[in-house]
mmCIF file of C-alpha atoms and ligand atoms in Angstrom:
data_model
loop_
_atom_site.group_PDB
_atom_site.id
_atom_site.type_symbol
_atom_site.label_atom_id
_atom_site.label_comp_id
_atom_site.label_asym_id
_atom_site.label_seq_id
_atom_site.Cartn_x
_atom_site.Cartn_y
_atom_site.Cartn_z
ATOM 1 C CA UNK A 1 22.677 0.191 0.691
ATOM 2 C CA UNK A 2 23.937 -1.813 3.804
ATOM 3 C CA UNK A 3 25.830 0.434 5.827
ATOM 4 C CA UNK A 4 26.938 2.125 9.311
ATOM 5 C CA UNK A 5 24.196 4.697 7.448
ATOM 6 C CA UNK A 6 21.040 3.548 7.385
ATOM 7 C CA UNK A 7 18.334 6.396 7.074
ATOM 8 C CA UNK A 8 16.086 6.906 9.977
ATOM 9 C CA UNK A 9 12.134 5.547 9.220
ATOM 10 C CA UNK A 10 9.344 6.536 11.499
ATOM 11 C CA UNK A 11 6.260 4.362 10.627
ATOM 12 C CA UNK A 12 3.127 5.947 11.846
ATOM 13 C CA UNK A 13 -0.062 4.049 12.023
ATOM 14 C CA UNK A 14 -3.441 5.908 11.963
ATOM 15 C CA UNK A 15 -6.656 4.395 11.325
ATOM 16 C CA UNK A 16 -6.296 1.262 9.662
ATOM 17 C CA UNK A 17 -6.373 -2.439 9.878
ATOM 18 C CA UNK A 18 -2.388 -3.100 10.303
ATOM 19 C CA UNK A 19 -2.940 -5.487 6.767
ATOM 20 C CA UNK A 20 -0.346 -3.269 5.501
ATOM 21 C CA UNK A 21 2.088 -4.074 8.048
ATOM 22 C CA UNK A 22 1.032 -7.923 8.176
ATOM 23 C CA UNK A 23 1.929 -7.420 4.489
ATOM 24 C CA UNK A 24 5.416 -6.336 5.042
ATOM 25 C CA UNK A 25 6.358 -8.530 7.696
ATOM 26 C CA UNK A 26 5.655 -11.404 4.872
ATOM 27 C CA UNK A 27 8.300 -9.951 2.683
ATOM 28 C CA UNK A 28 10.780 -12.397 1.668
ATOM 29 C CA UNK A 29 13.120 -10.960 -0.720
ATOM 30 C CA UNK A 30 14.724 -9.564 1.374
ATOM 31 C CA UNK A 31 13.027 -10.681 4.672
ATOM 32 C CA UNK A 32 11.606 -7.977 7.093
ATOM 33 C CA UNK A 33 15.303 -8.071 9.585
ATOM 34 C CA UNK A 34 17.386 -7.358 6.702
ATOM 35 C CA UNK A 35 14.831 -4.660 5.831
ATOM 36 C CA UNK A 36 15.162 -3.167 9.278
ATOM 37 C CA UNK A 37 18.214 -4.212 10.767
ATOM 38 C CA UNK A 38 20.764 -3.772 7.152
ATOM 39 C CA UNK A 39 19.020 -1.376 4.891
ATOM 40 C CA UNK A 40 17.029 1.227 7.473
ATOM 41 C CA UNK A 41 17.227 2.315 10.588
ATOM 42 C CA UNK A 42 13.607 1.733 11.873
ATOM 43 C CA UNK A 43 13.153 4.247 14.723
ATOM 44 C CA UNK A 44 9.283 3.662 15.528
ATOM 45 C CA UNK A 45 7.138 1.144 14.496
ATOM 46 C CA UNK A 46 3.875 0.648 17.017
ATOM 47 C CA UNK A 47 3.384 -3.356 15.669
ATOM 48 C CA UNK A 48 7.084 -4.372 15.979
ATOM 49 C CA UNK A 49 8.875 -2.070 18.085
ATOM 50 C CA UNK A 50 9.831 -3.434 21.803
ATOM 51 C CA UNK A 51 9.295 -0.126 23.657
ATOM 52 C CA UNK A 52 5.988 0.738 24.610
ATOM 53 C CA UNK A 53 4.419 3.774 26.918
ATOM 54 C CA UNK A 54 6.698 6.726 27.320
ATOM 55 C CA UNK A 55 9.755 4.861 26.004
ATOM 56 C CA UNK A 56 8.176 4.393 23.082
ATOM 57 C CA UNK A 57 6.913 8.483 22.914
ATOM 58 C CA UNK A 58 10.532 8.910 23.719
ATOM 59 C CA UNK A 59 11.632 7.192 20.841
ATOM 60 C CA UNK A 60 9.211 9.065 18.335
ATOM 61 C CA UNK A 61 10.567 12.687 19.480
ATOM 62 C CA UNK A 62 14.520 10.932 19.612
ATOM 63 C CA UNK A 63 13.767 10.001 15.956
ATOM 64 C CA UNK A 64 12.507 13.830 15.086
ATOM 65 C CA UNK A 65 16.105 15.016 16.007
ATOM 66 C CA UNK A 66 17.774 13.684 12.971
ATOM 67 C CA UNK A 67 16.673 13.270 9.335
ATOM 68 C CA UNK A 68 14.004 10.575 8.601
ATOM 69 C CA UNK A 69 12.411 9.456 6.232
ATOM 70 C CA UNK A 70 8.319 8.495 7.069
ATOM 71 C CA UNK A 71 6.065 5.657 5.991
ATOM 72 C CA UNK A 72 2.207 6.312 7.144
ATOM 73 C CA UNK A 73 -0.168 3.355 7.214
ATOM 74 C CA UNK A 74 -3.702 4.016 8.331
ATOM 75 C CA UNK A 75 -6.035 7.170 7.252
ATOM 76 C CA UNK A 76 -6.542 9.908 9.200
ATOM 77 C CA UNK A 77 -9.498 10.740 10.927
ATOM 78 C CA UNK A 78 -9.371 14.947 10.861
ATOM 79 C CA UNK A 79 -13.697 15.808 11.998
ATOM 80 C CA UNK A 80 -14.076 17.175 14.769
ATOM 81 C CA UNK A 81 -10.139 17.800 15.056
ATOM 82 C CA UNK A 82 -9.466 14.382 14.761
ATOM 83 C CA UNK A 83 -11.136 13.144 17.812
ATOM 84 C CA UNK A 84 -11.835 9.734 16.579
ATOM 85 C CA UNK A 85 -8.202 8.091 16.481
ATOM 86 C CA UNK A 86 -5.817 9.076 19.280
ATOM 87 C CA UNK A 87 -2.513 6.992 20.311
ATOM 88 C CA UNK A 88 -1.286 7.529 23.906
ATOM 89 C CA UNK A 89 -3.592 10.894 23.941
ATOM 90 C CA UNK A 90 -2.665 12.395 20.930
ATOM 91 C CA UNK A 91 -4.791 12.370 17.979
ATOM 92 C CA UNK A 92 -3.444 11.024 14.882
ATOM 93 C CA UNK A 93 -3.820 14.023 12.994
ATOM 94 C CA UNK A 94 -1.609 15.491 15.649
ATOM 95 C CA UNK A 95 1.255 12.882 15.536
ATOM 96 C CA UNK A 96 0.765 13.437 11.679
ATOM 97 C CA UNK A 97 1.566 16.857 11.792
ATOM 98 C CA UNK A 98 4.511 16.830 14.022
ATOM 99 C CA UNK A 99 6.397 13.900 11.964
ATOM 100 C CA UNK A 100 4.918 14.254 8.272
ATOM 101 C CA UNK A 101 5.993 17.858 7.503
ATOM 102 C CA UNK A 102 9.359 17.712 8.982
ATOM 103 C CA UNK A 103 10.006 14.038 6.685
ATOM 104 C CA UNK A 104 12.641 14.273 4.159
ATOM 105 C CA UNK A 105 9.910 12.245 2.375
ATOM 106 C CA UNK A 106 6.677 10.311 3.172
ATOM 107 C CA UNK A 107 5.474 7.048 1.916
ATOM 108 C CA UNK A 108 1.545 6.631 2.184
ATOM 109 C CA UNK A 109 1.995 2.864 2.313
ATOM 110 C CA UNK A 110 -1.947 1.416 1.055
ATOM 111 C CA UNK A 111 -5.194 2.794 0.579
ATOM 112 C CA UNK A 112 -5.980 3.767 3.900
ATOM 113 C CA UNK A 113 -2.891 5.455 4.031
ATOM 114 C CA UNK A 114 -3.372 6.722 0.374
ATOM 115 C CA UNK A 115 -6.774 7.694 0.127
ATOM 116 C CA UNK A 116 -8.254 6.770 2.873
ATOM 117 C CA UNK A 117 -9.359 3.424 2.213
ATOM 118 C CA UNK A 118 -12.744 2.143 3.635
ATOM 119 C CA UNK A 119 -12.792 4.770 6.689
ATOM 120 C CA UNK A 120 -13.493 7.131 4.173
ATOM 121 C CA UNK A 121 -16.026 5.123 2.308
ATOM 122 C CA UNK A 122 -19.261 6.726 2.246
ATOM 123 C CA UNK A 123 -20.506 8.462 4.703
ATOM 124 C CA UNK A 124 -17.118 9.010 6.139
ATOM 125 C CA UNK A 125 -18.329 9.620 9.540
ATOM 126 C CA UNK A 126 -14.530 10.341 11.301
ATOM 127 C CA UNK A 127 -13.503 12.888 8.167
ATOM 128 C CA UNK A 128 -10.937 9.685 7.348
ATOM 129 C CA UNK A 129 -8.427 11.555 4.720
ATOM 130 C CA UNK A 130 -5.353 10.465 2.585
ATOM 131 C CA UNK A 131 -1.955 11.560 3.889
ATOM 132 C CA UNK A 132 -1.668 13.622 0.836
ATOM 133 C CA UNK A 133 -5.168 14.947 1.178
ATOM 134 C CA UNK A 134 -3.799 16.388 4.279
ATOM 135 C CA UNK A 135 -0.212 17.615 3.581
ATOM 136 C CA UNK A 136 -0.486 18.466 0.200
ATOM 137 C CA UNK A 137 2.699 20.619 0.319
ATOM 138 C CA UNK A 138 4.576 17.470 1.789
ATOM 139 C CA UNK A 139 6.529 15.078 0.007
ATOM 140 C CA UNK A 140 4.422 12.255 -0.984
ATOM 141 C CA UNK A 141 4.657 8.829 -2.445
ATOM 142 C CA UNK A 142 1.800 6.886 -2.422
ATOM 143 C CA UNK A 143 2.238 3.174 -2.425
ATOM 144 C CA UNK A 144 -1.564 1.820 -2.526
ATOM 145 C CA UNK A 145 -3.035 -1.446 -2.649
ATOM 146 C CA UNK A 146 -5.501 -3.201 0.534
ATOM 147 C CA UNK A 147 -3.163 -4.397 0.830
ATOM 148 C CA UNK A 148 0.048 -3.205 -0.897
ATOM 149 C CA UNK A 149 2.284 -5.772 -2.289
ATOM 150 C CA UNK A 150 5.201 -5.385 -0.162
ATOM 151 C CA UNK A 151 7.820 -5.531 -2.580
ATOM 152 C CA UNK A 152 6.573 -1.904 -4.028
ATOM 153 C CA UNK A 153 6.896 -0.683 -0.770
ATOM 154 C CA UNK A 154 10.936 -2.325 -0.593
ATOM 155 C CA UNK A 155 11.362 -0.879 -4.228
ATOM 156 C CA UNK A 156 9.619 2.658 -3.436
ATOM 157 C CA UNK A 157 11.682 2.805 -0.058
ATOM 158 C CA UNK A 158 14.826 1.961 -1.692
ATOM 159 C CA UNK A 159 14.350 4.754 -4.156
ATOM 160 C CA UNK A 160 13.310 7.301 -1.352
ATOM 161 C CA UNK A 161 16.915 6.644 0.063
ATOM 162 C CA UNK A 162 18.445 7.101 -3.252
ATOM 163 C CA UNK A 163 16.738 10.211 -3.544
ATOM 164 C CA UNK A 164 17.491 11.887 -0.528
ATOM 165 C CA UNK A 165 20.956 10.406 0.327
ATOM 166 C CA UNK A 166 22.723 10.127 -3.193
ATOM 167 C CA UNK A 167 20.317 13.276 -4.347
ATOM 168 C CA UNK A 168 19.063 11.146 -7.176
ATOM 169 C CA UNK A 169 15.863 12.002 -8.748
ATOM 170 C CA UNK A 170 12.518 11.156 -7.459
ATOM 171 C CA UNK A 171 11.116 8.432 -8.960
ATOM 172 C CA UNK A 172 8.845 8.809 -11.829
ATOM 173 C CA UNK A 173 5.237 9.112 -10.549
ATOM 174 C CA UNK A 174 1.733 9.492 -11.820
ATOM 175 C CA UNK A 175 -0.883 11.952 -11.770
ATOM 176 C CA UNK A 176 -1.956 10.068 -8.523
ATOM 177 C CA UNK A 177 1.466 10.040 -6.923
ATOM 178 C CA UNK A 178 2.182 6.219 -7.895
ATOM 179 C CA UNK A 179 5.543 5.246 -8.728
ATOM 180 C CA UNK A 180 5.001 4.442 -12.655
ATOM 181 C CA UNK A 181 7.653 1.589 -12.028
ATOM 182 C CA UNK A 182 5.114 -0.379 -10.084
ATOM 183 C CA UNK A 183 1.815 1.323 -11.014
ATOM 184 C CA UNK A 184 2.495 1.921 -14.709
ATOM 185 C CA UNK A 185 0.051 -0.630 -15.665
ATOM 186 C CA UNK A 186 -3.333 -2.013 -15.057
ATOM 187 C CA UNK A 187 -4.346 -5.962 -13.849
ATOM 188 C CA UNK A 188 -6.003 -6.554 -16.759
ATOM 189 C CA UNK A 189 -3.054 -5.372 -19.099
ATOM 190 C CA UNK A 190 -0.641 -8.090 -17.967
ATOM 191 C CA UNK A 191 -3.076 -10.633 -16.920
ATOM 192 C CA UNK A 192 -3.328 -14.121 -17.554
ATOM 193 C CA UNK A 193 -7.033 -14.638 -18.006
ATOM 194 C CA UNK A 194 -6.336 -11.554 -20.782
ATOM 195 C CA UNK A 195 -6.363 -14.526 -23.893
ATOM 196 C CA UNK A 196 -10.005 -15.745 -22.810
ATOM 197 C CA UNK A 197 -11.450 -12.056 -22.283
ATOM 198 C CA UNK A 198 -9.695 -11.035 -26.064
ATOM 199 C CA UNK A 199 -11.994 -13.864 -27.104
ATOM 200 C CA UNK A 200 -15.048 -13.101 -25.492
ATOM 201 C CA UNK A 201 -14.446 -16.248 -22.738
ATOM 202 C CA UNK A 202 -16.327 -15.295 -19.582
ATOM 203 C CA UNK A 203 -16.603 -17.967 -16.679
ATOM 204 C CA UNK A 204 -20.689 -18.015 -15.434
ATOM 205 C CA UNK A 205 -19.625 -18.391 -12.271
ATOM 206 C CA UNK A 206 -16.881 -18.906 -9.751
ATOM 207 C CA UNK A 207 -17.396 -22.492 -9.180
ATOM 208 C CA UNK A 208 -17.749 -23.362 -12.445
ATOM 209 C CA UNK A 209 -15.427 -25.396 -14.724
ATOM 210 C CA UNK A 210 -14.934 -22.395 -17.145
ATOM 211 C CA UNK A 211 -13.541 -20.289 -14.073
ATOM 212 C CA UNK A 212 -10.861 -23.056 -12.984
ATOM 213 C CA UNK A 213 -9.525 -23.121 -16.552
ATOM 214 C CA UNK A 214 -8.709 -19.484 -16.330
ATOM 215 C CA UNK A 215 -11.447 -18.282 -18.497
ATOM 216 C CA UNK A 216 -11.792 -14.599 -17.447
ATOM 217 C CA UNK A 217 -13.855 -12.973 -14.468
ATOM 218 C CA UNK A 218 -15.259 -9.732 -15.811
ATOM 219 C CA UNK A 219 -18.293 -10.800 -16.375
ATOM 220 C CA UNK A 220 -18.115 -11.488 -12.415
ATOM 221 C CA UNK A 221 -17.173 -8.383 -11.268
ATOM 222 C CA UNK A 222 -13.243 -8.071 -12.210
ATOM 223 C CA UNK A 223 -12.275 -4.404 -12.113
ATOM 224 C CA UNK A 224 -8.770 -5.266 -13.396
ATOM 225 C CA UNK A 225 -8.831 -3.099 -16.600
ATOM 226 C CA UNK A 226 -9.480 -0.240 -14.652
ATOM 227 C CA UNK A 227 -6.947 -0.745 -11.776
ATOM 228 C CA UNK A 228 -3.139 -0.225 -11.936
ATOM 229 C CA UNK A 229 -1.171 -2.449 -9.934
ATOM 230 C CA UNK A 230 1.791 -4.855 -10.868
ATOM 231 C CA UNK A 231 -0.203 -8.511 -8.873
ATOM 232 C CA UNK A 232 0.082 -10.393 -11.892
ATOM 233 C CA UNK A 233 3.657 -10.032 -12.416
ATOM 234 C CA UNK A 234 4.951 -9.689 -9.222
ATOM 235 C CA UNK A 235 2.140 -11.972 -7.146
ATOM 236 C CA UNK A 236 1.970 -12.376 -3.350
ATOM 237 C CA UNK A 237 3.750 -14.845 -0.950
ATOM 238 C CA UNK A 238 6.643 -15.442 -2.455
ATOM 239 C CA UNK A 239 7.853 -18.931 -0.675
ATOM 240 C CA UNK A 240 11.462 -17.540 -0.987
ATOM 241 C CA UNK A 241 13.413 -15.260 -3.623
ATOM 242 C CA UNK A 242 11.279 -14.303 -6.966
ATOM 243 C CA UNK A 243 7.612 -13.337 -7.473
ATOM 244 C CA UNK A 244 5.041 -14.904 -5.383
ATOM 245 C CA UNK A 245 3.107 -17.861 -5.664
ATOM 246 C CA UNK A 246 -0.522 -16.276 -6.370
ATOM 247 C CA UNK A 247 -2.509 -13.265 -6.890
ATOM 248 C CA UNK A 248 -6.671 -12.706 -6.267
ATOM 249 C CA UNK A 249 -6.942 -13.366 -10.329
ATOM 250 C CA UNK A 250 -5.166 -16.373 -10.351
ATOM 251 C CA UNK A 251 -6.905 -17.742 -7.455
ATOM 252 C CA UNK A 252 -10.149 -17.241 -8.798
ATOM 253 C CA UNK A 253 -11.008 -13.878 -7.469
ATOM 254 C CA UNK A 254 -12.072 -10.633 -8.912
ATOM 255 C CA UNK A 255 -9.862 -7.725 -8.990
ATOM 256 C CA UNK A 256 -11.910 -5.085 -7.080
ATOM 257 C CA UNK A 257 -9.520 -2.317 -7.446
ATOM 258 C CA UNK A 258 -8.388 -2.338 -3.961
ATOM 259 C CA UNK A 259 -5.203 0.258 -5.389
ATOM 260 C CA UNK A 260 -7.629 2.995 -6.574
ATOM 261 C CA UNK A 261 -9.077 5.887 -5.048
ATOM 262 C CA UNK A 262 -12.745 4.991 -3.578
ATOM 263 C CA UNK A 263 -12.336 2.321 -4.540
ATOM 264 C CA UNK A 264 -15.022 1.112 -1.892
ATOM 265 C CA UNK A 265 -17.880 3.028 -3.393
ATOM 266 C CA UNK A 266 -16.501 3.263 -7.051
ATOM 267 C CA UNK A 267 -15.950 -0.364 -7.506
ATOM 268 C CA UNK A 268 -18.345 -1.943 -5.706
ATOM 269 C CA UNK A 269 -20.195 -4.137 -6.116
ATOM 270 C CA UNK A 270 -17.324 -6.342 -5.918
ATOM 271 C CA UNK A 271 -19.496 -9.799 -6.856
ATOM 272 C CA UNK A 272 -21.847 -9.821 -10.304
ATOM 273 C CA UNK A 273 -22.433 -13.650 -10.399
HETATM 274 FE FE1 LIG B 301 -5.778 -2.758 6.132
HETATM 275 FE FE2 LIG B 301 -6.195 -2.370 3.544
HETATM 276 FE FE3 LIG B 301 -5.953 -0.289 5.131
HETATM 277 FE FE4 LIG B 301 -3.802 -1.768 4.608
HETATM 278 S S1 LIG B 301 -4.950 -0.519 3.135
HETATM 279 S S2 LIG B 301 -4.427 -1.024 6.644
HETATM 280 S S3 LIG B 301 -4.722 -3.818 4.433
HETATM 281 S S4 LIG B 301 -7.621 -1.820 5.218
HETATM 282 FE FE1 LIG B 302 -8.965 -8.538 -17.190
HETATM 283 FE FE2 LIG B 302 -10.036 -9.388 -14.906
HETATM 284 FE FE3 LIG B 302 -10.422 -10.741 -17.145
HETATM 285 FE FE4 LIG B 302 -8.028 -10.711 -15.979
HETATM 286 S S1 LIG B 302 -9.905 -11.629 -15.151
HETATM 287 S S2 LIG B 302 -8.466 -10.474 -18.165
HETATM 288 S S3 LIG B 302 -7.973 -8.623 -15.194
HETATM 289 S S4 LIG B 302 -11.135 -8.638 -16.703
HETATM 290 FE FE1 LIG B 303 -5.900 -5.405 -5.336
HETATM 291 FE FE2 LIG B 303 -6.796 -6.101 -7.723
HETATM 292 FE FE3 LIG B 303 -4.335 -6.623 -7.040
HETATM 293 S S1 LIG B 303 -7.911 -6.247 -5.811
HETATM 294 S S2 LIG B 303 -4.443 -7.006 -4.864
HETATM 295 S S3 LIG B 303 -5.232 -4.589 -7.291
HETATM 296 S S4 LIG B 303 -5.673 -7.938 -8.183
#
């Protein structure tokens, strides 16, 4: 994919906590310049880019001149026309609709971005919506996860490009718009506490000796059967090429489902010690 043609991204953020991003700039397989610098052509970025003020508005509406491809992080607040997330005077729900519908594709990159995340948590006071919620006619791929591991947002972008530069196929999805290649099964299905749970091994509590020899959290709180994300196999913080060193599971923490819709007020509580 390196090359003199690198497809045009425009990453908008919206209402959010910028984990996503933090998440991304971790990546380490390849790391974040070859991401930017070899495979895309990363047009606007609010976190990373060096312009700011008008050069920076300047390079949004430069970007909208040519084909792009779009990642949004962040929900978007839409009451009241969207009065309660703005970025240099424009709402987000603004920017959103000048950049999303004109995207060759768009990547809701984590739950915020996917369904809203905890903005929309009950009672949703700013209207906080999923990117899909609000473009339904656009072309989505939702990437969720609070946050997302940021190699399924490397694998999901490199399959964007394939699909709208070397017209291949979009990639398979689910009924949730989840690529099935990274979303195709749950926590619980490929984790490693999954031998102590298939023989009815609960840990009493986090701190206890049971829990440190990988006996299994549900009884805690784990929502890992009922989540579909790839941490066990692919992990977090990977120290240099490969998977990553650790996941919440491994580390002694419940699953709580963070890559499902609602997840705030369907999964919670998060603790049952
Ligand atoms: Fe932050 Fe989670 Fe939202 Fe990402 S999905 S911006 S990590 S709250
Ligand atoms: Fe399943 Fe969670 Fe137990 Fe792992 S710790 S086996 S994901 S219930
Ligand atoms: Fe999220 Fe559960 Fe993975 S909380 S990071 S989907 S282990």
């Amino acid at each position: 994919l390196t090359s003199d043609n690198r497809p045009s991204v425009i990453w908008l953020h919206n209402a959010e906590c910028t984990g996503c991003s933090e998440a991304i700039l971790r990546l380490a397989n390849p790391y974040i310049d070859t991401l930017i610098l070899d495979v895309i052509s990363l047009e606007y970025q609010e976190t990373i880019m060096a312009a700011a003020g008008e050069m920076a508005e300047k390079a949004l509406h430069d970007a909208m001149k040519k084909p792009y491809l779009c990642v949004v992080e962040g929900a978007i607040p839409t009451k009241d026309n969207g009065i309660y997330g703005k970025i240099g005077g424009h709402t987000m729900l603004d920017i959103c609709k000048k950049v999303v519908p004109g995207a060759l594709a768009t990547i809701a990159y984590g739950t915020c971005a996917t369904y809203g995340g905890v903005q929309a948590a009950a009672p949703n006071p700013t209207g906080a919506k999923g990117v899909d919620e609000v473009f339904p006619k656009a072309t989505i791929i939702n990437v969720p996860g609070c946050p997302p591991n940021p190699v399924n947002l490397l694998g999901t972008v490199v399959a964007a490009i394939e699909t709208v530069v070397n017209k291949k196929p979009l990639p398979k999805l689910d009924d949730l718009k989840r690529p099935l290649a990274f979303f195709g099964e749950t926590v619980h299905d490929k984790c490693e506490r999954l031998p102590f749970f298939e023989q009815d091994k609960f840990a009493p509590s986090f701190d206890s000796k049971e829990a440190k020899e990988g006996w299994c959290l549900y009884k805690l709180g784990c929502k890992g059967p009922y989540t579909y994300n790839n941490c066990p196999t692919k992990k977090f913080n990977p120290l240099d090429k490969g998977v990553g060193v650790s996941w919440p599971v491994q580390a002694g923490h419940p699953c709580i489902g963070c890559s499902e819709p609602k997840f705030w007020d369907t999964m919670s509580p998060f603790y049952e010690e």
